[in-house]
Amino acid sequence: MLAYRIDSFGTPPNLIETPLPVPGGGQIRLRIEACGLNFADLLMIEGRYQDTPEPPFTLGMEVAGVVDAVGPGVQHPHPGDRVALFGGQGGLAEYGVFEAARAVPLPESMSSTVAAGFQIAYGTSHLALDHRARLQPGETLLVLGAAGGVGLTAVEIGKLMGARVIACARGPEKLEVARRAGADHLIDATNADLRAEVKALGGADVVYDAVGGAQFDAAFRACNPEARLLTIGFASGTVPQIKANHLLVKNLTVMGLYWGGYLTFRPEALTGSLAQLFAWHAEGKLQPHISHVLPLSAVAEGLELLRNRTSTGKVVIEIPG
């Protein structure tokens, strides 16, 4: 089978032939139909992601497909079932072996292409806004990187939860994508005075930040008293340094959200969140945005779209049978 493998950190991955994996106890083998790309994949190539395995390994964190075989002790799912799952690795391949407990049945209304880009982006935003920040109807939510893979879902979910949403992204095309997702106000990060514009709109009660750097600093200074700031990622390449005395003065709270971490210490929060998200999708309340669908042979091109921040929503790799 074909797999997009990393042999050592800092060297380009390659699409190579590997043996068909065999599922062990508690595992399933998935005939992978689609795999979503994430910024974390870029960090894994460099060995800088918090959950990077030792090479060699296959890239690809979230997948969807059809169960092909099951290992000893697996009661569910069954061969032939359509599922999505977050494996953390192993998704950019024709087949993959994963823990059966992580498999989520797919509703008939959701294609594998949509499902492969659904879990991390929507799961991160819902868990962050609902479970961590406790976003309330009528509050003002500021989303940085609002046209990106997770940022766009934060706009959509924030609006669904009743917030007034300010979307910050680069350029009119990305801002239009955020507007269609439900943003009430748009700020062009290319040349805006972010702090001044957010303050003019009444300040932020919750900040959703997948960018970091100077945008975090500006948003921090535009917060209302008792605001909550969610650190989701650092696409700018700069991790903000927070002054604790400023937290004190405005009674601010900064909280981190690593979605995959909930699998190890509180999986019920994650699975409950996903159940709500799949239900919203089935009801037509969520409209996933995928800007690029590429074949397995074009993974490098897809990763470059993420690196240059030229995609909007998700980039998904389709792997036909």
PDB file of C-alpha atoms in Angstrom:
ATOM      1  CA  MET A   1       0.000   0.000   0.000  1.00  0.00           C
ATOM      2  CA  LEU A   2       1.043   3.651  -0.398  1.00  0.00           C
ATOM      3  CA  ALA A   3       1.831   5.791   2.665  1.00  0.00           C
ATOM      4  CA  TYR A   4       3.231   9.306   3.147  1.00  0.00           C
ATOM      5  CA  ARG A   5       6.104   8.591   5.542  1.00  0.00           C
ATOM      6  CA  ILE A   6       8.644  10.540   7.589  1.00  0.00           C
ATOM      7  CA  ASP A   7      12.029   8.838   7.930  1.00  0.00           C
ATOM      8  CA  SER A   8      13.722  11.522  10.034  1.00  0.00           C
ATOM      9  CA  PHE A   9      12.878  14.970  11.376  1.00  0.00           C
ATOM     10  CA  GLY A  10      13.672  17.901   9.132  1.00  0.00           C
ATOM     11  CA  THR A  11      13.717  15.877   5.918  1.00  0.00           C
ATOM     12  CA  PRO A  12      10.855  15.913   3.403  1.00  0.00           C
ATOM     13  CA  PRO A  13       8.350  13.055   3.773  1.00  0.00           C
ATOM     14  CA  ASN A  14       7.938  10.678   0.850  1.00  0.00           C
ATOM     15  CA  LEU A  15       5.125   8.621  -0.656  1.00  0.00           C
ATOM     16  CA  ILE A  16       6.371   5.027  -0.491  1.00  0.00           C
ATOM     17  CA  GLU A  17       5.156   1.430  -0.671  1.00  0.00           C
ATOM     18  CA  THR A  18       4.733  -0.206   2.750  1.00  0.00           C
ATOM     19  CA  PRO A  19       3.307  -3.561   3.894  1.00  0.00           C
ATOM     20  CA  LEU A  20      -0.418  -3.814   4.618  1.00  0.00           C
ATOM     21  CA  PRO A  21      -0.789  -3.443   8.422  1.00  0.00           C
ATOM     22  CA  VAL A  22      -2.490  -6.104  10.552  1.00  0.00           C
ATOM     23  CA  PRO A  23      -4.820  -4.994  13.394  1.00  0.00           C
ATOM     24  CA  GLY A  24      -3.910  -6.168  16.889  1.00  0.00           C
ATOM     25  CA  GLY A  25      -6.071  -6.525  19.984  1.00  0.00           C
ATOM     26  CA  GLY A  26      -8.619  -3.732  20.263  1.00  0.00           C
ATOM     27  CA  GLN A  27      -7.693  -2.348  16.860  1.00  0.00           C
ATOM     28  CA  ILE A  28      -9.358  -1.944  13.482  1.00  0.00           C
ATOM     29  CA  ARG A  29      -7.908  -1.661  10.000  1.00  0.00           C
ATOM     30  CA  LEU A  30      -9.432   1.158   8.012  1.00  0.00           C
ATOM     31  CA  ARG A  31      -9.627   1.424   4.256  1.00  0.00           C
ATOM     32  CA  ILE A  32      -8.929   5.172   4.288  1.00  0.00           C
ATOM     33  CA  GLU A  33     -11.031   7.264   1.930  1.00  0.00           C
ATOM     34  CA  ALA A  34      -9.996  10.741   3.080  1.00  0.00           C
ATOM     35  CA  CYS A  35      -7.561  12.428   5.473  1.00  0.00           C
ATOM     36  CA  GLY A  36      -7.686  16.013   6.714  1.00  0.00           C
ATOM     37  CA  LEU A  37      -4.488  18.050   6.813  1.00  0.00           C
ATOM     38  CA  ASN A  38      -3.643  20.132   9.873  1.00  0.00           C
ATOM     39  CA  PHE A  39      -1.024  22.702  10.845  1.00  0.00           C
ATOM     40  CA  ALA A  40       0.221  20.129  13.346  1.00  0.00           C
ATOM     41  CA  ASP A  41       1.373  17.977  10.419  1.00  0.00           C
ATOM     42  CA  LEU A  42       3.903  20.685   9.544  1.00  0.00           C
ATOM     43  CA  LEU A  43       5.160  20.726  13.134  1.00  0.00           C
ATOM     44  CA  MET A  44       5.460  16.929  13.128  1.00  0.00           C
ATOM     45  CA  ILE A  45       7.740  17.022  10.091  1.00  0.00           C
ATOM     46  CA  GLU A  46      10.108  19.175  12.158  1.00  0.00           C
ATOM     47  CA  GLY A  47       9.628  17.172  15.367  1.00  0.00           C
ATOM     48  CA  ARG A  48       8.102  20.196  17.125  1.00  0.00           C
ATOM     49  CA  TYR A  49       4.582  18.931  17.858  1.00  0.00           C
ATOM     50  CA  GLN A  50       3.754  17.851  21.426  1.00  0.00           C
ATOM     51  CA  ASP A  51       2.597  14.370  20.372  1.00  0.00           C
ATOM     52  CA  THR A  52       5.108  13.597  17.634  1.00  0.00           C
ATOM     53  CA  PRO A  53       6.102   9.913  17.509  1.00  0.00           C
ATOM     54  CA  GLU A  54       9.634   8.790  16.768  1.00  0.00           C
ATOM     55  CA  PRO A  55      10.338   8.286  13.040  1.00  0.00           C
ATOM     56  CA  PRO A  56       9.647   6.481  10.879  1.00  0.00           C
ATOM     57  CA  PHE A  57       5.898   7.081  10.884  1.00  0.00           C
ATOM     58  CA  THR A  58       3.059   8.024   8.544  1.00  0.00           C
ATOM     59  CA  LEU A  59       1.610  11.519   8.690  1.00  0.00           C
ATOM     60  CA  GLY A  60      -2.131  12.232   8.884  1.00  0.00           C
ATOM     61  CA  MET A  61      -4.055  12.886  12.089  1.00  0.00           C
ATOM     62  CA  GLU A  62      -7.764  12.575  11.212  1.00  0.00           C
ATOM     63  CA  VAL A  63      -9.341  10.156   8.771  1.00  0.00           C
ATOM     64  CA  ALA A  64     -12.584   8.702   7.488  1.00  0.00           C
ATOM     65  CA  GLY A  65     -13.230   5.483   5.633  1.00  0.00           C
ATOM     66  CA  VAL A  66     -14.584   1.945   5.801  1.00  0.00           C
ATOM     67  CA  VAL A  67     -13.583  -0.668   8.386  1.00  0.00           C
ATOM     68  CA  ASP A  68     -11.694  -3.384   6.488  1.00  0.00           C
ATOM     69  CA  ALA A  69     -10.757  -5.788   9.316  1.00  0.00           C
ATOM     70  CA  VAL A  70     -10.895  -5.980  13.124  1.00  0.00           C
ATOM     71  CA  GLY A  71      -8.475  -7.358  15.673  1.00  0.00           C
ATOM     72  CA  PRO A  72      -9.163  -9.665  18.629  1.00  0.00           C
ATOM     73  CA  GLY A  73     -11.657  -8.383  21.186  1.00  0.00           C
ATOM     74  CA  VAL A  74     -13.274  -5.738  18.982  1.00  0.00           C
ATOM     75  CA  GLN A  75     -17.067  -5.662  19.379  1.00  0.00           C
ATOM     76  CA  HIS A  76     -17.665  -2.434  17.481  1.00  0.00           C
ATOM     77  CA  PRO A  77     -17.326  -1.253  14.776  1.00  0.00           C
ATOM     78  CA  HIS A  78     -17.786  -4.064  12.270  1.00  0.00           C
ATOM     79  CA  PRO A  79     -16.182  -4.650   8.880  1.00  0.00           C
ATOM     80  CA  GLY A  80     -18.023  -2.556   6.320  1.00  0.00           C
ATOM     81  CA  ASP A  81     -18.954   0.222   8.768  1.00  0.00           C
ATOM     82  CA  ARG A  82     -18.204   3.818   7.790  1.00  0.00           C
ATOM     83  CA  VAL A  83     -16.337   5.644  10.550  1.00  0.00           C
ATOM     84  CA  ALA A  84     -14.231   8.698  11.270  1.00  0.00           C
ATOM     85  CA  LEU A  85     -11.478   8.807  13.855  1.00  0.00           C
ATOM     86  CA  PHE A  86      -8.612  10.849  15.229  1.00  0.00           C
ATOM     87  CA  GLY A  87      -5.542   8.635  15.148  1.00  0.00           C
ATOM     88  CA  GLY A  88      -2.849  11.267  15.665  1.00  0.00           C
ATOM     89  CA  GLN A  89      -0.803   9.705  12.856  1.00  0.00           C
ATOM     90  CA  GLY A  90      -1.134   7.101  10.103  1.00  0.00           C
ATOM     91  CA  GLY A  91      -3.884   8.775   8.078  1.00  0.00           C
ATOM     92  CA  LEU A  92      -2.073   9.650   4.861  1.00  0.00           C
ATOM     93  CA  ALA A  93      -2.116   6.103   3.533  1.00  0.00           C
ATOM     94  CA  GLU A  94      -4.384   3.712   1.699  1.00  0.00           C
ATOM     95  CA  TYR A  95      -4.909   1.660   4.885  1.00  0.00           C
ATOM     96  CA  GLY A  96      -4.276   2.310   8.552  1.00  0.00           C
ATOM     97  CA  VAL A  97      -4.543   0.496  11.885  1.00  0.00           C
ATOM     98  CA  PHE A  98      -6.162   2.444  14.729  1.00  0.00           C
ATOM     99  CA  GLU A  99      -7.713   1.911  18.157  1.00  0.00           C
ATOM    100  CA  ALA A 100     -11.317   0.778  17.762  1.00  0.00           C
ATOM    101  CA  ALA A 101     -12.404   2.906  20.729  1.00  0.00           C
ATOM    102  CA  ARG A 102     -11.620   6.062  18.760  1.00  0.00           C
ATOM    103  CA  ALA A 103     -13.938   5.238  15.848  1.00  0.00           C
ATOM    104  CA  VAL A 104     -17.064   7.379  15.505  1.00  0.00           C
ATOM    105  CA  PRO A 105     -19.914   6.100  13.284  1.00  0.00           C
ATOM    106  CA  LEU A 106     -20.598   8.419  10.366  1.00  0.00           C
ATOM    107  CA  PRO A 107     -24.115   9.667   9.664  1.00  0.00           C
ATOM    108  CA  GLU A 108     -25.416   8.882   6.191  1.00  0.00           C
ATOM    109  CA  SER A 109     -25.594  12.605   5.455  1.00  0.00           C
ATOM    110  CA  MET A 110     -21.823  13.101   5.821  1.00  0.00           C
ATOM    111  CA  SER A 111     -19.315  12.140   3.136  1.00  0.00           C
ATOM    112  CA  SER A 112     -15.890  10.796   4.045  1.00  0.00           C
ATOM    113  CA  THR A 113     -14.301  13.924   2.571  1.00  0.00           C
ATOM    114  CA  VAL A 114     -16.274  16.179   4.904  1.00  0.00           C
ATOM    115  CA  ALA A 115     -15.811  13.824   7.875  1.00  0.00           C
ATOM    116  CA  ALA A 116     -12.029  13.734   7.450  1.00  0.00           C
ATOM    117  CA  GLY A 117     -11.828  17.481   7.939  1.00  0.00           C
ATOM    118  CA  PHE A 118     -14.560  17.757  10.556  1.00  0.00           C
ATOM    119  CA  GLN A 119     -13.340  16.327  13.855  1.00  0.00           C
ATOM    120  CA  ILE A 120     -10.317  18.435  14.808  1.00  0.00           C
ATOM    121  CA  ALA A 121     -11.522  21.771  13.429  1.00  0.00           C
ATOM    122  CA  TYR A 122     -15.072  21.635  14.743  1.00  0.00           C
ATOM    123  CA  GLY A 123     -14.113  19.642  17.849  1.00  0.00           C
ATOM    124  CA  THR A 124     -11.437  22.146  18.845  1.00  0.00           C
ATOM    125  CA  SER A 125     -13.726  25.149  18.466  1.00  0.00           C
ATOM    126  CA  HIS A 126     -16.727  23.611  20.212  1.00  0.00           C
ATOM    127  CA  LEU A 127     -14.726  22.278  23.150  1.00  0.00           C
ATOM    128  CA  ALA A 128     -12.894  25.606  23.460  1.00  0.00           C
ATOM    129  CA  LEU A 129     -15.933  27.858  23.282  1.00  0.00           C
ATOM    130  CA  ASP A 130     -18.415  25.685  25.178  1.00  0.00           C
ATOM    131  CA  HIS A 131     -16.417  23.613  27.657  1.00  0.00           C
ATOM    132  CA  ARG A 132     -13.499  25.972  28.358  1.00  0.00           C
ATOM    133  CA  ALA A 133     -14.621  29.560  27.774  1.00  0.00           C
ATOM    134  CA  ARG A 134     -18.332  29.012  28.573  1.00  0.00           C
ATOM    135  CA  LEU A 135     -19.304  31.431  25.800  1.00  0.00           C
ATOM    136  CA  GLN A 136     -22.714  32.980  26.512  1.00  0.00           C
ATOM    137  CA  PRO A 137     -25.401  34.341  24.166  1.00  0.00           C
ATOM    138  CA  GLY A 138     -24.906  38.055  23.591  1.00  0.00           C
ATOM    139  CA  GLU A 139     -21.180  38.036  24.378  1.00  0.00           C
ATOM    140  CA  THR A 140     -18.656  39.330  21.842  1.00  0.00           C
ATOM    141  CA  LEU A 141     -16.318  36.719  20.401  1.00  0.00           C
ATOM    142  CA  LEU A 142     -13.151  37.815  18.572  1.00  0.00           C
ATOM    143  CA  VAL A 143     -11.712  35.144  16.262  1.00  0.00           C
ATOM    144  CA  LEU A 144      -8.130  35.559  15.026  1.00  0.00           C
ATOM    145  CA  GLY A 145      -7.237  33.625  11.882  1.00  0.00           C
ATOM    146  CA  ALA A 146     -10.964  33.505  11.182  1.00  0.00           C
ATOM    147  CA  ALA A 147     -10.716  31.914   7.713  1.00  0.00           C
ATOM    148  CA  GLY A 148      -8.365  29.094   8.708  1.00  0.00           C
ATOM    149  CA  GLY A 149      -9.133  25.474   9.466  1.00  0.00           C
ATOM    150  CA  VAL A 150     -10.148  26.000  13.091  1.00  0.00           C
ATOM    151  CA  GLY A 151     -10.854  29.733  13.009  1.00  0.00           C
ATOM    152  CA  LEU A 152     -13.671  29.404  10.505  1.00  0.00           C
ATOM    153  CA  THR A 153     -15.401  26.790  12.655  1.00  0.00           C
ATOM    154  CA  ALA A 154     -15.074  29.116  15.667  1.00  0.00           C
ATOM    155  CA  VAL A 155     -16.944  31.803  13.722  1.00  0.00           C
ATOM    156  CA  GLU A 156     -19.683  29.346  12.771  1.00  0.00           C
ATOM    157  CA  ILE A 157     -20.051  27.748  16.210  1.00  0.00           C
ATOM    158  CA  GLY A 158     -19.792  31.067  18.042  1.00  0.00           C
ATOM    159  CA  LYS A 159     -22.654  32.439  15.970  1.00  0.00           C
ATOM    160  CA  LEU A 160     -24.663  29.254  16.552  1.00  0.00           C
ATOM    161  CA  MET A 161     -24.142  29.699  20.309  1.00  0.00           C
ATOM    162  CA  GLY A 162     -25.588  33.212  20.158  1.00  0.00           C
ATOM    163  CA  ALA A 163     -22.448  35.344  20.270  1.00  0.00           C
ATOM    164  CA  ARG A 164     -21.717  38.509  18.324  1.00  0.00           C
ATOM    165  CA  VAL A 165     -18.702  37.502  16.230  1.00  0.00           C
ATOM    166  CA  ILE A 166     -15.790  39.703  15.116  1.00  0.00           C
ATOM    167  CA  ALA A 167     -13.689  37.934  12.485  1.00  0.00           C
ATOM    168  CA  CYS A 168     -10.079  38.921  11.858  1.00  0.00           C
ATOM    169  CA  ALA A 169      -8.366  37.540   8.730  1.00  0.00           C
ATOM    170  CA  ARG A 170      -6.038  38.670   5.958  1.00  0.00           C
ATOM    171  CA  GLY A 171      -7.578  40.138   2.820  1.00  0.00           C
ATOM    172  CA  PRO A 172     -11.092  40.548   1.410  1.00  0.00           C
ATOM    173  CA  GLU A 173     -11.376  37.000   0.056  1.00  0.00           C
ATOM    174  CA  LYS A 174     -10.745  35.400   3.447  1.00  0.00           C
ATOM    175  CA  LEU A 175     -13.007  37.921   5.177  1.00  0.00           C
ATOM    176  CA  GLU A 176     -15.799  37.053   2.746  1.00  0.00           C
ATOM    177  CA  VAL A 177     -15.463  33.388   3.727  1.00  0.00           C
ATOM    178  CA  ALA A 178     -15.770  34.406   7.398  1.00  0.00           C
ATOM    179  CA  ARG A 179     -18.777  36.598   6.632  1.00  0.00           C
ATOM    180  CA  ARG A 180     -20.558  33.681   4.966  1.00  0.00           C
ATOM    181  CA  ALA A 181     -19.853  31.587   8.087  1.00  0.00           C
ATOM    182  CA  GLY A 182     -21.780  34.103  10.189  1.00  0.00           C
ATOM    183  CA  ALA A 183     -19.346  36.851  11.258  1.00  0.00           C
ATOM    184  CA  ASP A 184     -21.057  40.097  12.258  1.00  0.00           C
ATOM    185  CA  HIS A 185     -17.984  42.333  11.915  1.00  0.00           C
ATOM    186  CA  LEU A 186     -14.866  41.939   9.752  1.00  0.00           C
ATOM    187  CA  ILE A 187     -11.337  43.211  10.400  1.00  0.00           C
ATOM    188  CA  ASP A 188      -8.589  42.945   7.776  1.00  0.00           C
ATOM    189  CA  ALA A 189      -5.436  41.919   9.624  1.00  0.00           C
ATOM    190  CA  THR A 190      -3.292  43.122   6.728  1.00  0.00           C
ATOM    191  CA  ASN A 191      -3.368  46.768   7.753  1.00  0.00           C
ATOM    192  CA  ALA A 192      -5.812  47.192  10.636  1.00  0.00           C
ATOM    193  CA  ASP A 193      -5.202  48.633  14.074  1.00  0.00           C
ATOM    194  CA  LEU A 194      -6.715  45.533  15.661  1.00  0.00           C
ATOM    195  CA  ARG A 195      -6.860  46.888  19.192  1.00  0.00           C
ATOM    196  CA  ALA A 196      -8.526  50.136  18.150  1.00  0.00           C
ATOM    197  CA  GLU A 197     -11.082  48.476  15.879  1.00  0.00           C
ATOM    198  CA  VAL A 198     -12.104  45.877  18.480  1.00  0.00           C
ATOM    199  CA  LYS A 199     -12.349  48.549  21.180  1.00  0.00           C
ATOM    200  CA  ALA A 200     -14.533  50.645  18.856  1.00  0.00           C
ATOM    201  CA  LEU A 201     -16.861  47.651  18.573  1.00  0.00           C
ATOM    202  CA  GLY A 202     -17.188  47.437  22.360  1.00  0.00           C
ATOM    203  CA  GLY A 203     -14.254  45.145  23.193  1.00  0.00           C
ATOM    204  CA  ALA A 204     -14.025  41.357  23.328  1.00  0.00           C
ATOM    205  CA  ASP A 205     -15.467  39.036  25.966  1.00  0.00           C
ATOM    206  CA  VAL A 206     -13.859  35.905  24.482  1.00  0.00           C
ATOM    207  CA  VAL A 207     -10.815  35.754  22.189  1.00  0.00           C
ATOM    208  CA  TYR A 208     -10.181  32.657  20.064  1.00  0.00           C
ATOM    209  CA  ASP A 209      -6.565  32.776  18.921  1.00  0.00           C
ATOM    210  CA  ALA A 210      -4.986  30.326  16.491  1.00  0.00           C
ATOM    211  CA  VAL A 211      -2.392  32.901  15.360  1.00  0.00           C
ATOM    212  CA  GLY A 212      -0.393  34.216  18.331  1.00  0.00           C
ATOM    213  CA  GLY A 213       2.247  36.906  17.926  1.00  0.00           C
ATOM    214  CA  ALA A 214       1.291  40.563  17.506  1.00  0.00           C
ATOM    215  CA  GLN A 215      -2.385  39.749  16.940  1.00  0.00           C
ATOM    216  CA  PHE A 216      -2.644  38.110  20.362  1.00  0.00           C
ATOM    217  CA  ASP A 217      -1.001  41.154  21.970  1.00  0.00           C
ATOM    218  CA  ALA A 218      -3.470  43.532  20.288  1.00  0.00           C
ATOM    219  CA  ALA A 219      -6.468  41.358  21.163  1.00  0.00           C
ATOM    220  CA  PHE A 220      -5.259  41.067  24.757  1.00  0.00           C
ATOM    221  CA  ARG A 221      -5.348  44.852  25.057  1.00  0.00           C
ATOM    222  CA  ALA A 222      -8.847  45.021  23.542  1.00  0.00           C
ATOM    223  CA  CYS A 223     -10.430  42.691  26.107  1.00  0.00           C
ATOM    224  CA  ASN A 224     -13.263  43.654  28.402  1.00  0.00           C
ATOM    225  CA  PRO A 225     -13.000  42.944  32.147  1.00  0.00           C
ATOM    226  CA  GLU A 226     -13.366  39.216  32.904  1.00  0.00           C
ATOM    227  CA  ALA A 227     -12.666  38.280  29.292  1.00  0.00           C
ATOM    228  CA  ARG A 228     -11.397  34.779  28.483  1.00  0.00           C
ATOM    229  CA  LEU A 229      -8.593  34.288  25.967  1.00  0.00           C
ATOM    230  CA  LEU A 230      -8.247  30.878  24.292  1.00  0.00           C
ATOM    231  CA  THR A 231      -4.806  29.944  22.995  1.00  0.00           C
ATOM    232  CA  ILE A 232      -5.406  27.438  20.184  1.00  0.00           C
ATOM    233  CA  GLY A 233      -2.205  27.636  18.140  1.00  0.00           C
ATOM    234  CA  PHE A 234       0.583  29.858  16.883  1.00  0.00           C
ATOM    235  CA  ALA A 235       0.358  30.023  13.085  1.00  0.00           C
ATOM    236  CA  SER A 236       2.363  33.262  13.130  1.00  0.00           C
ATOM    237  CA  GLY A 237       5.337  31.330  14.505  1.00  0.00           C
ATOM    238  CA  THR A 238       5.531  33.518  17.618  1.00  0.00           C
ATOM    239  CA  VAL A 239       4.326  32.337  21.033  1.00  0.00           C
ATOM    240  CA  PRO A 240       2.995  35.331  23.030  1.00  0.00           C
ATOM    241  CA  GLN A 241       4.558  36.262  26.353  1.00  0.00           C
ATOM    242  CA  ILE A 242       1.803  37.226  28.796  1.00  0.00           C
ATOM    243  CA  LYS A 243       2.284  39.802  31.540  1.00  0.00           C
ATOM    244  CA  ALA A 244       0.615  38.433  34.643  1.00  0.00           C
ATOM    245  CA  ASN A 245       0.026  41.888  36.132  1.00  0.00           C
ATOM    246  CA  HIS A 246      -2.152  42.778  33.132  1.00  0.00           C
ATOM    247  CA  LEU A 247      -4.263  39.704  33.820  1.00  0.00           C
ATOM    248  CA  LEU A 248      -4.756  40.963  37.343  1.00  0.00           C
ATOM    249  CA  VAL A 249      -5.813  44.501  36.439  1.00  0.00           C
ATOM    250  CA  LYS A 250      -8.677  43.413  34.145  1.00  0.00           C
ATOM    251  CA  ASN A 251      -9.455  40.090  35.829  1.00  0.00           C
ATOM    252  CA  LEU A 252      -8.627  38.254  32.590  1.00  0.00           C
ATOM    253  CA  THR A 253      -8.279  34.505  32.110  1.00  0.00           C
ATOM    254  CA  VAL A 254      -5.975  32.899  29.550  1.00  0.00           C
ATOM    255  CA  MET A 255      -6.662  29.218  28.883  1.00  0.00           C
ATOM    256  CA  GLY A 256      -5.145  26.681  26.542  1.00  0.00           C
ATOM    257  CA  LEU A 257      -6.981  24.105  24.470  1.00  0.00           C
ATOM    258  CA  TYR A 258      -5.337  20.991  23.065  1.00  0.00           C
ATOM    259  CA  TRP A 259      -8.215  18.961  21.680  1.00  0.00           C
ATOM    260  CA  GLY A 260      -6.337  15.674  21.333  1.00  0.00           C
ATOM    261  CA  GLY A 261      -5.263  15.778  24.972  1.00  0.00           C
ATOM    262  CA  TYR A 262      -8.826  15.102  26.108  1.00  0.00           C
ATOM    263  CA  LEU A 263      -8.540  11.573  24.721  1.00  0.00           C
ATOM    264  CA  THR A 264      -6.183  10.711  27.565  1.00  0.00           C
ATOM    265  CA  PHE A 265      -7.614  12.538  30.595  1.00  0.00           C
ATOM    266  CA  ARG A 266     -11.288  13.285  29.857  1.00  0.00           C
ATOM    267  CA  PRO A 267     -12.493  11.452  26.749  1.00  0.00           C
ATOM    268  CA  GLU A 268     -16.176  11.841  27.639  1.00  0.00           C
ATOM    269  CA  ALA A 269     -15.906  15.614  27.143  1.00  0.00           C
ATOM    270  CA  LEU A 270     -14.538  15.071  23.658  1.00  0.00           C
ATOM    271  CA  THR A 271     -16.995  12.372  22.627  1.00  0.00           C
ATOM    272  CA  GLY A 272     -19.940  14.353  24.007  1.00  0.00           C
ATOM    273  CA  SER A 273     -18.808  17.384  22.035  1.00  0.00           C
ATOM    274  CA  LEU A 274     -18.516  15.354  18.830  1.00  0.00           C
ATOM    275  CA  ALA A 275     -21.998  13.912  19.349  1.00  0.00           C
ATOM    276  CA  GLN A 276     -23.396  17.449  19.549  1.00  0.00           C
ATOM    277  CA  LEU A 277     -21.473  18.504  16.438  1.00  0.00           C
ATOM    278  CA  PHE A 278     -22.627  15.519  14.357  1.00  0.00           C
ATOM    279  CA  ALA A 279     -26.201  16.257  15.461  1.00  0.00           C
ATOM    280  CA  TRP A 280     -25.873  19.914  14.407  1.00  0.00           C
ATOM    281  CA  HIS A 281     -24.492  18.809  11.034  1.00  0.00           C
ATOM    282  CA  ALA A 282     -27.359  16.360  10.532  1.00  0.00           C
ATOM    283  CA  GLU A 283     -29.791  19.211  11.295  1.00  0.00           C
ATOM    284  CA  GLY A 284     -28.122  21.402   8.660  1.00  0.00           C
ATOM    285  CA  LYS A 285     -26.773  23.887  11.224  1.00  0.00           C
ATOM    286  CA  LEU A 286     -23.103  23.450  10.219  1.00  0.00           C
ATOM    287  CA  GLN A 287     -21.727  23.961   6.725  1.00  0.00           C
ATOM    288  CA  PRO A 288     -18.116  22.672   6.580  1.00  0.00           C
ATOM    289  CA  HIS A 289     -15.891  24.640   4.225  1.00  0.00           C
ATOM    290  CA  ILE A 290     -13.195  22.750   2.312  1.00  0.00           C
ATOM    291  CA  SER A 291     -11.143  24.967   0.016  1.00  0.00           C
ATOM    292  CA  HIS A 292      -8.948  22.240  -1.510  1.00  0.00           C
ATOM    293  CA  VAL A 293      -9.442  18.516  -2.172  1.00  0.00           C
ATOM    294  CA  LEU A 294      -6.252  16.847  -3.408  1.00  0.00           C
ATOM    295  CA  PRO A 295      -5.042  13.309  -4.200  1.00  0.00           C
ATOM    296  CA  LEU A 296      -2.515  11.406  -2.086  1.00  0.00           C
ATOM    297  CA  SER A 297       0.183  12.243  -4.638  1.00  0.00           C
ATOM    298  CA  ALA A 298      -0.287  15.962  -3.883  1.00  0.00           C
ATOM    299  CA  VAL A 299       0.128  15.953  -0.088  1.00  0.00           C
ATOM    300  CA  ALA A 300       3.204  18.205  -0.332  1.00  0.00           C
ATOM    301  CA  GLU A 301       1.126  20.761  -2.229  1.00  0.00           C
ATOM    302  CA  GLY A 302      -1.576  20.589   0.442  1.00  0.00           C
ATOM    303  CA  LEU A 303       0.917  21.113   3.256  1.00  0.00           C
ATOM    304  CA  GLU A 304       2.356  24.097   1.403  1.00  0.00           C
ATOM    305  CA  LEU A 305      -1.116  25.659   1.328  1.00  0.00           C
ATOM    306  CA  LEU A 306      -1.169  25.431   5.129  1.00  0.00           C
ATOM    307  CA  ARG A 307       2.398  26.690   5.492  1.00  0.00           C
ATOM    308  CA  ASN A 308       1.693  29.767   3.353  1.00  0.00           C
ATOM    309  CA  ARG A 309      -1.755  30.281   4.914  1.00  0.00           C
ATOM    310  CA  THR A 310      -3.350  30.482   1.478  1.00  0.00           C
ATOM    311  CA  SER A 311      -6.134  27.945   2.072  1.00  0.00           C
ATOM    312  CA  THR A 312      -9.451  28.676   3.756  1.00  0.00           C
ATOM    313  CA  GLY A 313     -11.292  26.197   5.947  1.00  0.00           C
ATOM    314  CA  LYS A 314      -9.862  22.701   5.470  1.00  0.00           C
ATOM    315  CA  VAL A 315      -7.527  20.971   3.032  1.00  0.00           C
ATOM    316  CA  VAL A 316      -8.498  17.322   2.557  1.00  0.00           C
ATOM    317  CA  ILE A 317      -6.657  14.471   0.833  1.00  0.00           C
ATOM    318  CA  GLU A 318      -8.899  11.979  -0.962  1.00  0.00           C
ATOM    319  CA  ILE A 319      -7.643   8.398  -1.303  1.00  0.00           C
ATOM    320  CA  PRO A 320      -9.786   6.492  -3.812  1.00  0.00           C
ATOM    321  CA  GLY A 321      -9.986   2.716  -3.613  1.00  0.00           C
TER     322      GLY A 321
END
